[in-house]
């Protein structure tokens, strides 16, 4: 319970910091910084809750999350260099956030008897689509889709670890979550470290 | 009731005209003009209703709004110069629309026992996010986020006026609404008149 | 029943292929290809279901659709030239998909006593907005909005054929659906063949 809360806040915090940095790069004002941080932090979970018709939304029911994001956006606006400096330390909390959000998404989906493949997809949506929405409102092709170190793939793998350990091995809930988070985080850190990425597709322009 | 309806239609009309002008600048055809006007007029309220799980959506239950937007898009397409000429007159209905949508969003949120900070956020979403979605589908960084005269800030202030007068001063409903609308509209008009805006954030490129 | 299923799968398949081709042109990797194909295939129906508060979402309840899109994205990534070659054959299934999705959207809306104009709008949203969302996440102004052969207009016409035959002529359900699909498909194919399009709006820049 307690560990869960710690990681949950860590996930929102790392997502918010990613959003603040993204907004800085675009030269937005405080409203823009807060809006982007908000969308990155809550976008994935909101899509999941809307798709599963879970109410109330997690950030509507509990305003601590939104106040935290507001505070981070304010701090990032007042101390822009501090935020820039944090960027190089982001890989670990970012990976943790990806892992935890993925597990939460997959678990919530399975609780409502969603088919397994869809549960894995919703894990990825929860883990990775906040960043996609943030990129979209900043008018960028989402980094998730461009060739870059594996991200959604790590989330998808973690989601399946949760599904397999929970449904087919029937391990205790906490052990399933922990295995899935560790898989996602380790896979993501390895992908970042060795720049593992999927090849780009598409026929080169001169041949198309 | 009657005054409410007048302002409500005014809000939708001013949002639709903003959408028509935005679509014109992009050289879209009638379908594009209608789609953008539709998204700008109904986007903020739709997000609010989805987040609060209110059904049916206000524009699904009452087709007068959609027919009105359709008619405005048609008129704007047939008489493009008329729409252009209206642009300079837009500040007042635009500010009125912002104020009214903000109050509606905040009030609906409070009716469902949403935490106060979230209620204020949902007021801003209702008031300002139609324009954000319109900009996104037109492939622009939302004007809301770029340095420009205060917009979301006015909405946020108005939302808090409603919350404070309603929850803590327990004033009559109509008086709360009126105070919040006046605050938002006056603040917005002052911001436009004197070009009050928040500073842009971000470390300049040559130093980053 | 059986015919319905055949066309339904055809609609999803053609939408997925459109998404795969769109992602290829942007040079995305497999994750991007799958995500875009997913959004194009399920985006319109998802918006409709959220707006009408229908649960569970069609692709959440039935994972066959998602697995099909996954397989097509994988095939399109492994055999990019095959996908490119299919492009010129897409007009017919694309028009069929538009027609069928339109009828499904309109029918579902009417089942919940939605006003008729809104039912037609939701038919268009279901038929055409998957492509809009796909364009948005690929950072393009939606092709739906740019001057191009009629698309939403065909869908809107088909929706009204369904509404008129069903509500006012009280024809049998299947006959209404068939008339609407045929209207949409024929109208769309004619528009593509003779490049029928709506004029662009907007005052030319040198005069604005």
PDB file of N, CA and C in Angstrom, chain C residues 112-176:
ATOM      1  N   UNK C 112     -30.634   5.321 -29.290  1.00  0.00           N
ATOM      2  CA  UNK C 112     -30.680   5.977 -27.980  1.00  0.00           C
ATOM      3  C   UNK C 112     -31.467   7.284 -28.045  1.00  0.00           C
ATOM      4  N   UNK C 113     -32.363   7.397 -29.027  1.00  0.00           N
ATOM      5  CA  UNK C 113     -33.235   8.572 -29.132  1.00  0.00           C
ATOM      6  C   UNK C 113     -32.487   9.888 -29.275  1.00  0.00           C
ATOM      7  N   UNK C 114     -31.368   9.836 -29.945  1.00  0.00           N
ATOM      8  CA  UNK C 114     -30.617  11.055 -30.226  1.00  0.00           C
ATOM      9  C   UNK C 114     -31.381  11.857 -31.279  1.00  0.00           C
ATOM     10  N   UNK C 115     -31.387  13.203 -31.167  1.00  0.00           N
ATOM     11  CA  UNK C 115     -32.042  14.002 -32.214  1.00  0.00           C
ATOM     12  C   UNK C 115     -31.439  13.675 -33.593  1.00  0.00           C
ATOM     13  N   UNK C 116     -32.239  13.829 -34.658  1.00  0.00           N
ATOM     14  CA  UNK C 116     -31.831  13.320 -35.968  1.00  0.00           C
ATOM     15  C   UNK C 116     -30.583  14.001 -36.532  1.00  0.00           C
ATOM     16  N   UNK C 117     -30.498  15.311 -36.378  1.00  0.00           N
ATOM     17  CA  UNK C 117     -29.329  15.996 -36.927  1.00  0.00           C
ATOM     18  C   UNK C 117     -28.053  15.499 -36.244  1.00  0.00           C
ATOM     19  N   UNK C 118     -28.161  15.277 -34.928  1.00  0.00           N
ATOM     20  CA  UNK C 118     -27.012  14.762 -34.169  1.00  0.00           C
ATOM     21  C   UNK C 118     -26.689  13.325 -34.596  1.00  0.00           C
ATOM     22  N   UNK C 119     -27.729  12.530 -34.874  1.00  0.00           N
ATOM     23  CA  UNK C 119     -27.495  11.160 -35.336  1.00  0.00           C
ATOM     24  C   UNK C 119     -26.701  11.165 -36.639  1.00  0.00           C
ATOM     25  N   UNK C 120     -27.035  12.106 -37.540  1.00  0.00           N
ATOM     26  CA  UNK C 120     -26.289  12.201 -38.798  1.00  0.00           C
ATOM     27  C   UNK C 120     -24.842  12.602 -38.543  1.00  0.00           C
ATOM     28  N   UNK C 121     -24.661  13.567 -37.635  1.00  0.00           N
ATOM     29  CA  UNK C 121     -23.301  13.999 -37.269  1.00  0.00           C
ATOM     30  C   UNK C 121     -22.501  12.819 -36.711  1.00  0.00           C
ATOM     31  N   UNK C 122     -23.131  12.037 -35.858  1.00  0.00           N
ATOM     32  CA  UNK C 122     -22.417  10.909 -35.254  1.00  0.00           C
ATOM     33  C   UNK C 122     -22.121   9.836 -36.293  1.00  0.00           C
ATOM     34  N   UNK C 123     -22.967   9.733 -37.317  1.00  0.00           N
ATOM     35  CA  UNK C 123     -22.642   8.843 -38.438  1.00  0.00           C
ATOM     36  C   UNK C 123     -21.367   9.296 -39.132  1.00  0.00           C
ATOM     37  N   UNK C 124     -21.246  10.588 -39.355  1.00  0.00           N
ATOM     38  CA  UNK C 124     -20.047  11.125 -40.003  1.00  0.00           C
ATOM     39  C   UNK C 124     -18.829  10.950 -39.097  1.00  0.00           C
ATOM     40  N   UNK C 125     -19.008  11.216 -37.797  1.00  0.00           N
ATOM     41  CA  UNK C 125     -17.896  11.051 -36.856  1.00  0.00           C
ATOM     42  C   UNK C 125     -17.390   9.612 -36.895  1.00  0.00           C
ATOM     43  N   UNK C 126     -18.324   8.654 -36.861  1.00  0.00           N
ATOM     44  CA  UNK C 126     -17.937   7.251 -36.885  1.00  0.00           C
ATOM     45  C   UNK C 126     -17.241   6.898 -38.189  1.00  0.00           C
ATOM     46  N   UNK C 127     -17.772   7.411 -39.300  1.00  0.00           N
ATOM     47  CA  UNK C 127     -17.232   7.042 -40.601  1.00  0.00           C
ATOM     48  C   UNK C 127     -15.914   7.711 -40.921  1.00  0.00           C
ATOM     49  N   UNK C 128     -15.767   8.944 -40.508  1.00  0.00           N
ATOM     50  CA  UNK C 128     -14.665   9.745 -41.039  1.00  0.00           C
ATOM     51  C   UNK C 128     -13.637  10.210 -40.015  1.00  0.00           C
ATOM     52  N   UNK C 129     -13.929  10.133 -38.701  1.00  0.00           N
ATOM     53  CA  UNK C 129     -13.016  10.769 -37.751  1.00  0.00           C
ATOM     54  C   UNK C 129     -11.844   9.914 -37.306  1.00  0.00           C
ATOM     55  N   UNK C 130     -11.885   8.601 -37.603  1.00  0.00           N
ATOM     56  CA  UNK C 130     -10.684   7.811 -37.380  1.00  0.00           C
ATOM     57  C   UNK C 130      -9.526   8.383 -38.196  1.00  0.00           C
ATOM     58  N   UNK C 131      -9.814   8.692 -39.462  1.00  0.00           N
ATOM     59  CA  UNK C 131      -8.784   9.279 -40.314  1.00  0.00           C
ATOM     60  C   UNK C 131      -8.329  10.646 -39.830  1.00  0.00           C
ATOM     61  N   UNK C 132      -9.282  11.429 -39.299  1.00  0.00           N
ATOM     62  CA  UNK C 132      -8.926  12.749 -38.767  1.00  0.00           C
ATOM     63  C   UNK C 132      -7.936  12.607 -37.612  1.00  0.00           C
ATOM     64  N   UNK C 133      -8.246  11.711 -36.671  1.00  0.00           N
ATOM     65  CA  UNK C 133      -7.362  11.518 -35.519  1.00  0.00           C
ATOM     66  C   UNK C 133      -6.000  10.991 -35.964  1.00  0.00           C
ATOM     67  N   UNK C 134      -6.001  10.079 -36.935  1.00  0.00           N
ATOM     68  CA  UNK C 134      -4.737   9.561 -37.459  1.00  0.00           C
ATOM     69  C   UNK C 134      -3.893  10.686 -38.038  1.00  0.00           C
ATOM     70  N   UNK C 135      -4.521  11.593 -38.794  1.00  0.00           N
ATOM     71  CA  UNK C 135      -3.772  12.725 -39.352  1.00  0.00           C
ATOM     72  C   UNK C 135      -3.251  13.630 -38.245  1.00  0.00           C
ATOM     73  N   UNK C 136      -4.088  13.852 -37.205  1.00  0.00           N
ATOM     74  CA  UNK C 136      -3.669  14.738 -36.122  1.00  0.00           C
ATOM     75  C   UNK C 136      -2.436  14.189 -35.410  1.00  0.00           C
ATOM     76  N   UNK C 137      -2.431  12.890 -35.087  1.00  0.00           N
ATOM     77  CA  UNK C 137      -1.255  12.387 -34.356  1.00  0.00           C
ATOM     78  C   UNK C 137      -0.043  12.291 -35.279  1.00  0.00           C
ATOM     79  N   UNK C 138      -0.250  12.299 -36.588  1.00  0.00           N
ATOM     80  CA  UNK C 138       0.884  12.363 -37.516  1.00  0.00           C
ATOM     81  C   UNK C 138       1.245  13.802 -37.846  1.00  0.00           C
ATOM     82  N   UNK C 139       0.620  14.755 -37.123  1.00  0.00           N
ATOM     83  CA  UNK C 139       0.985  16.156 -37.268  1.00  0.00           C
ATOM     84  C   UNK C 139       0.675  16.712 -38.659  1.00  0.00           C
ATOM     85  N   UNK C 140      -0.457  16.324 -39.225  1.00  0.00           N
ATOM     86  CA  UNK C 140      -0.910  16.885 -40.490  1.00  0.00           C
ATOM     87  C   UNK C 140      -2.276  17.545 -40.282  1.00  0.00           C
ATOM     88  N   UNK C 141      -2.574  18.581 -41.081  1.00  0.00           N
ATOM     89  CA  UNK C 141      -3.951  19.066 -41.108  1.00  0.00           C
ATOM     90  C   UNK C 141      -4.777  17.929 -41.719  1.00  0.00           C
ATOM     91  N   UNK C 142      -5.833  17.488 -41.015  1.00  0.00           N
ATOM     92  CA  UNK C 142      -6.592  16.342 -41.513  1.00  0.00           C
ATOM     93  C   UNK C 142      -6.986  16.497 -42.982  1.00  0.00           C
ATOM     94  N   UNK C 143      -6.743  15.433 -43.766  1.00  0.00           N
ATOM     95  CA  UNK C 143      -7.085  15.490 -45.193  1.00  0.00           C
ATOM     96  C   UNK C 143      -8.574  15.726 -45.368  1.00  0.00           C
ATOM     97  N   UNK C 144      -9.363  15.308 -44.345  1.00  0.00           N
ATOM     98  CA  UNK C 144     -10.800  15.506 -44.411  1.00  0.00           C
ATOM     99  C   UNK C 144     -11.160  16.970 -44.577  1.00  0.00           C
ATOM    100  N   UNK C 145     -10.323  17.855 -43.998  1.00  0.00           N
ATOM    101  CA  UNK C 145     -10.660  19.270 -43.969  1.00  0.00           C
ATOM    102  C   UNK C 145     -10.101  20.012 -45.170  1.00  0.00           C
ATOM    103  N   UNK C 146      -9.067  19.440 -45.785  1.00  0.00           N
ATOM    104  CA  UNK C 146      -8.455  20.135 -46.911  1.00  0.00           C
ATOM    105  C   UNK C 146      -9.272  19.864 -48.159  1.00  0.00           C
ATOM    106  N   UNK C 147      -9.266  20.780 -49.096  1.00  0.00           N
ATOM    107  CA  UNK C 147      -9.988  20.520 -50.334  1.00  0.00           C
ATOM    108  C   UNK C 147      -9.491  19.219 -50.965  1.00  0.00           C
ATOM    109  N   UNK C 148     -10.395  18.284 -51.184  1.00  0.00           N
ATOM    110  CA  UNK C 148     -10.085  16.951 -51.719  1.00  0.00           C
ATOM    111  C   UNK C 148     -11.426  16.356 -52.129  1.00  0.00           C
ATOM    112  N   UNK C 149     -11.424  15.234 -52.874  1.00  0.00           N
ATOM    113  CA  UNK C 149     -12.723  14.668 -53.263  1.00  0.00           C
ATOM    114  C   UNK C 149     -13.633  14.467 -52.053  1.00  0.00           C
ATOM    115  N   UNK C 150     -14.905  14.735 -52.257  1.00  0.00           N
ATOM    116  CA  UNK C 150     -15.902  14.667 -51.186  1.00  0.00           C
ATOM    117  C   UNK C 150     -15.758  13.395 -50.359  1.00  0.00           C
ATOM    118  N   UNK C 151     -15.821  13.527 -49.047  1.00  0.00           N
ATOM    119  CA  UNK C 151     -15.677  12.365 -48.173  1.00  0.00           C
ATOM    120  C   UNK C 151     -16.733  12.439 -47.069  1.00  0.00           C
ATOM    121  N   UNK C 152     -16.587  13.449 -46.188  1.00  0.00           N
ATOM    122  CA  UNK C 152     -17.587  13.611 -45.130  1.00  0.00           C
ATOM    123  C   UNK C 152     -18.965  13.881 -45.728  1.00  0.00           C
ATOM    124  N   UNK C 153     -18.991  14.578 -46.844  1.00  0.00           N
ATOM    125  CA  UNK C 153     -20.262  14.889 -47.499  1.00  0.00           C
ATOM    126  C   UNK C 153     -20.991  13.620 -47.931  1.00  0.00           C
ATOM    127  N   UNK C 154     -20.256  12.635 -48.447  1.00  0.00           N
ATOM    128  CA  UNK C 154     -20.862  11.356 -48.852  1.00  0.00           C
ATOM    129  C   UNK C 154     -21.431  10.666 -47.609  1.00  0.00           C
ATOM    130  N   UNK C 155     -20.640  10.705 -46.543  1.00  0.00           N
ATOM    131  CA  UNK C 155     -21.053  10.064 -45.299  1.00  0.00           C
ATOM    132  C   UNK C 155     -22.316  10.729 -44.755  1.00  0.00           C
ATOM    133  N   UNK C 156     -22.346  12.066 -44.782  1.00  0.00           N
ATOM    134  CA  UNK C 156     -23.500  12.823 -44.287  1.00  0.00           C
ATOM    135  C   UNK C 156     -24.740  12.489 -45.118  1.00  0.00           C
ATOM    136  N   UNK C 157     -24.583  12.385 -46.427  1.00  0.00           N
ATOM    137  CA  UNK C 157     -25.716  12.032 -47.295  1.00  0.00           C
ATOM    138  C   UNK C 157     -26.224  10.636 -46.966  1.00  0.00           C
ATOM    139  N   UNK C 158     -25.300   9.691 -46.804  1.00  0.00           N
ATOM    140  CA  UNK C 158     -25.702   8.325 -46.469  1.00  0.00           C
ATOM    141  C   UNK C 158     -26.438   8.268 -45.141  1.00  0.00           C
ATOM    142  N   UNK C 159     -25.948   9.049 -44.176  1.00  0.00           N
ATOM    143  CA  UNK C 159     -26.600   9.074 -42.864  1.00  0.00           C
ATOM    144  C   UNK C 159     -28.052   9.529 -43.006  1.00  0.00           C
ATOM    145  N   UNK C 160     -28.279  10.568 -43.820  1.00  0.00           N
ATOM    146  CA  UNK C 160     -29.647  11.058 -44.001  1.00  0.00           C
ATOM    147  C   UNK C 160     -30.516  10.075 -44.756  1.00  0.00           C
ATOM    148  N   UNK C 161     -29.937   9.319 -45.695  1.00  0.00           N
ATOM    149  CA  UNK C 161     -30.711   8.267 -46.371  1.00  0.00           C
ATOM    150  C   UNK C 161     -31.188   7.250 -45.335  1.00  0.00           C
ATOM    151  N   UNK C 162     -30.285   6.862 -44.434  1.00  0.00           N
ATOM    152  CA  UNK C 162     -30.685   5.921 -43.386  1.00  0.00           C
ATOM    153  C   UNK C 162     -31.806   6.495 -42.525  1.00  0.00           C
ATOM    154  N   UNK C 163     -31.613   7.742 -42.086  1.00  0.00           N
ATOM    155  CA  UNK C 163     -32.588   8.368 -41.194  1.00  0.00           C
ATOM    156  C   UNK C 163     -33.957   8.482 -41.871  1.00  0.00           C
ATOM    157  N   UNK C 164     -33.964   8.928 -43.135  1.00  0.00           N
ATOM    158  CA  UNK C 164     -35.242   9.139 -43.826  1.00  0.00           C
ATOM    159  C   UNK C 164     -35.952   7.820 -44.101  1.00  0.00           C
ATOM    160  N   UNK C 165     -35.212   6.819 -44.586  1.00  0.00           N
ATOM    161  CA  UNK C 165     -35.861   5.537 -44.889  1.00  0.00           C
ATOM    162  C   UNK C 165     -36.331   4.850 -43.611  1.00  0.00           C
ATOM    163  N   UNK C 166     -35.584   5.033 -42.522  1.00  0.00           N
ATOM    164  CA  UNK C 166     -35.912   4.334 -41.282  1.00  0.00           C
ATOM    165  C   UNK C 166     -37.021   5.031 -40.508  1.00  0.00           C
ATOM    166  N   UNK C 167     -36.887   6.344 -40.327  1.00  0.00           N
ATOM    167  CA  UNK C 167     -37.818   7.061 -39.477  1.00  0.00           C
ATOM    168  C   UNK C 167     -39.105   7.431 -40.212  1.00  0.00           C
ATOM    169  N   UNK C 168     -38.959   7.882 -41.477  1.00  0.00           N
ATOM    170  CA  UNK C 168     -40.129   8.441 -42.146  1.00  0.00           C
ATOM    171  C   UNK C 168     -40.785   7.455 -43.105  1.00  0.00           C
ATOM    172  N   UNK C 169     -40.017   6.583 -43.739  1.00  0.00           N
ATOM    173  CA  UNK C 169     -40.626   5.584 -44.614  1.00  0.00           C
ATOM    174  C   UNK C 169     -40.858   4.275 -43.855  1.00  0.00           C
ATOM    175  N   UNK C 170     -40.190   4.155 -42.684  1.00  0.00           N
ATOM    176  CA  UNK C 170     -40.338   2.954 -41.864  1.00  0.00           C
ATOM    177  C   UNK C 170     -40.067   1.674 -42.652  1.00  0.00           C
ATOM    178  N   UNK C 171     -39.064   1.715 -43.510  1.00  0.00           N
ATOM    179  CA  UNK C 171     -38.668   0.509 -44.248  1.00  0.00           C
ATOM    180  C   UNK C 171     -37.995  -0.474 -43.289  1.00  0.00           C
ATOM    181  N   UNK C 172     -37.881  -1.743 -43.696  1.00  0.00           N
ATOM    182  CA  UNK C 172     -37.192  -2.708 -42.828  1.00  0.00           C
ATOM    183  C   UNK C 172     -35.730  -2.287 -42.608  1.00  0.00           C
ATOM    184  N   UNK C 173     -35.274  -2.536 -41.387  1.00  0.00           N
ATOM    185  CA  UNK C 173     -33.902  -2.211 -40.958  1.00  0.00           C
ATOM    186  C   UNK C 173     -32.844  -2.499 -42.035  1.00  0.00           C
ATOM    187  N   UNK C 174     -32.853  -3.743 -42.558  1.00  0.00           N
ATOM    188  CA  UNK C 174     -31.798  -4.129 -43.507  1.00  0.00           C
ATOM    189  C   UNK C 174     -31.842  -3.292 -44.776  1.00  0.00           C
ATOM    190  N   UNK C 175     -33.038  -2.972 -45.216  1.00  0.00           N
ATOM    191  CA  UNK C 175     -33.187  -2.189 -46.441  1.00  0.00           C
ATOM    192  C   UNK C 175     -32.671  -0.757 -46.233  1.00  0.00           C
ATOM    193  N   UNK C 176     -32.949  -0.195 -45.065  1.00  0.00           N
ATOM    194  CA  UNK C 176     -32.443   1.138 -44.733  1.00  0.00           C
ATOM    195  C   UNK C 176     -30.918   1.143 -44.762  1.00  0.00           C
TER     196      UNK C 176
END
